[in-house]
Amino acid sequence: MTTYGSFPGSRPRRLRTTPVMRRMVAENRLHPADFILPAFVREGVSEPVPIAAMPGVVQHTRDSLKKAAAEAVAAGISGIMLFGVPEESKKDAFGTPGTDPDGILQVALRDVRAEVGDELLVMSDLCLDETTDHGHCGVLDDQGRVDNDATLERYAEMAQVQADAGAHVVGPSGMMDGQIGVVRDALDQIGREDVAILAYTAKYSSAFYGPFREAVGSSLKGDRKTYQQDPANARESLRELALDLEEGADMVMVKPAGPYLDILAKVAEVSDVPVAAYQISGEYSMVEAAAEKGWLDRDRAIFETLTGIKRAGARNILTYWAVEAALKLRD
């Protein structure tokens, strides 16, 4: 065979020759402990309710949620993030079910803690959007705008009732200025220094939330562009990170994950606390829909997306495939 000079002088393909070789030199590995399962629990239903826009995901009953939590423990994942869906008639302008000790989220937190104890991190979404009749993440002023500081008062109360209900971790997700500091103070005031805060540090105003709105029965009209981040901005995320860390965040998160891997990488590079990313409903539904059409290999697509998020710097990933992926990794 004719050779041309000394090329190829280097042969990176030697490290790709067999599955064992590729596994040995892999720079990033997924592990069941990386995953957190988002889960929805709906008040007043006797059977799990399928979410049409998210094939394979349901709004749980209290009993089916406990079963899902036990399955999460068995799969070896790290946590479950709970979202409560109250009866429509109970929603109001202030999101009262979010601070009612007998609201569906608080009841579910107690249920899951009783079921799994400390074998699984029980996490709670700390936001008003599921419980308000207007669907926004905060209290509205007399002009219909989200009132940042009035909302913080509600978040403080939510943090306390969620901690009392058994949350190991609270996740303030409303993107209100000062929310982490207020939540930390509220928890400390009731002696719950042990409850950690997962800050939704960079939460973008995204089209990919669409299926989630069905999952939580959202009443939103309009959009959340006045408080969620503009997709065009990157440096702003680092400012939000600095503020959240200063205010006492124990962990930080980027949401969505896939469309914002550059932001995730920037945050992971400078954060001195663990970094998570939320692979949101639209990311999930796109893969499921394309796979149902036969347009891509479902399992390969799932693990490629998860690996990309891990490679970008996420220590933990919230994903609706958490249990399924963990079991396949273990197998």
Short mmCIF file of C-alpha atoms in Angstrom, two decimals, residues 175-180 199-203 227 229 235-247 252:
data_model
loop_
_atom_site.label_atom_id
_atom_site.label_comp_id
_atom_site.label_asym_id
_atom_site.label_seq_id
_atom_site.Cartn_x
_atom_site.Cartn_y
_atom_site.Cartn_z
CA MET A 175 -37.16 33.31 39.48
CA MET A 176 -38.07 36.05 41.94
CA ASP A 177 -35.23 38.36 42.96
CA GLY A 178 -34.04 37.47 46.46
CA GLN A 179 -35.95 34.19 46.67
CA ILE A 180 -33.03 32.08 47.91
CA ALA A 199 -31.89 26.98 43.42
CA TYR A 200 -33.43 27.29 39.97
CA THR A 201 -30.60 29.67 39.14
CA ALA A 202 -30.93 29.96 35.38
CA LYS A 203 -34.52 29.26 34.37
CA TYR A 227 -39.31 37.00 35.47
CA GLN A 229 -34.64 34.65 31.70
CA ARG A 235 -23.89 36.51 31.14
CA GLU A 236 -27.09 37.14 33.06
CA SER A 237 -26.99 33.51 34.26
CA LEU A 238 -23.64 34.08 35.93
CA ARG A 239 -25.05 37.11 37.74
CA GLU A 240 -27.98 35.00 38.93
CA LEU A 241 -25.51 32.32 40.05
CA ALA A 242 -23.47 34.79 42.09
CA LEU A 243 -26.60 36.09 43.79
CA ASP A 244 -27.95 32.61 44.59
CA LEU A 245 -24.64 31.51 46.07
CA GLU A 246 -24.41 34.68 48.14
CA GLU A 247 -27.93 34.11 49.44
CA VAL A 252 -27.92 25.31 41.65
#
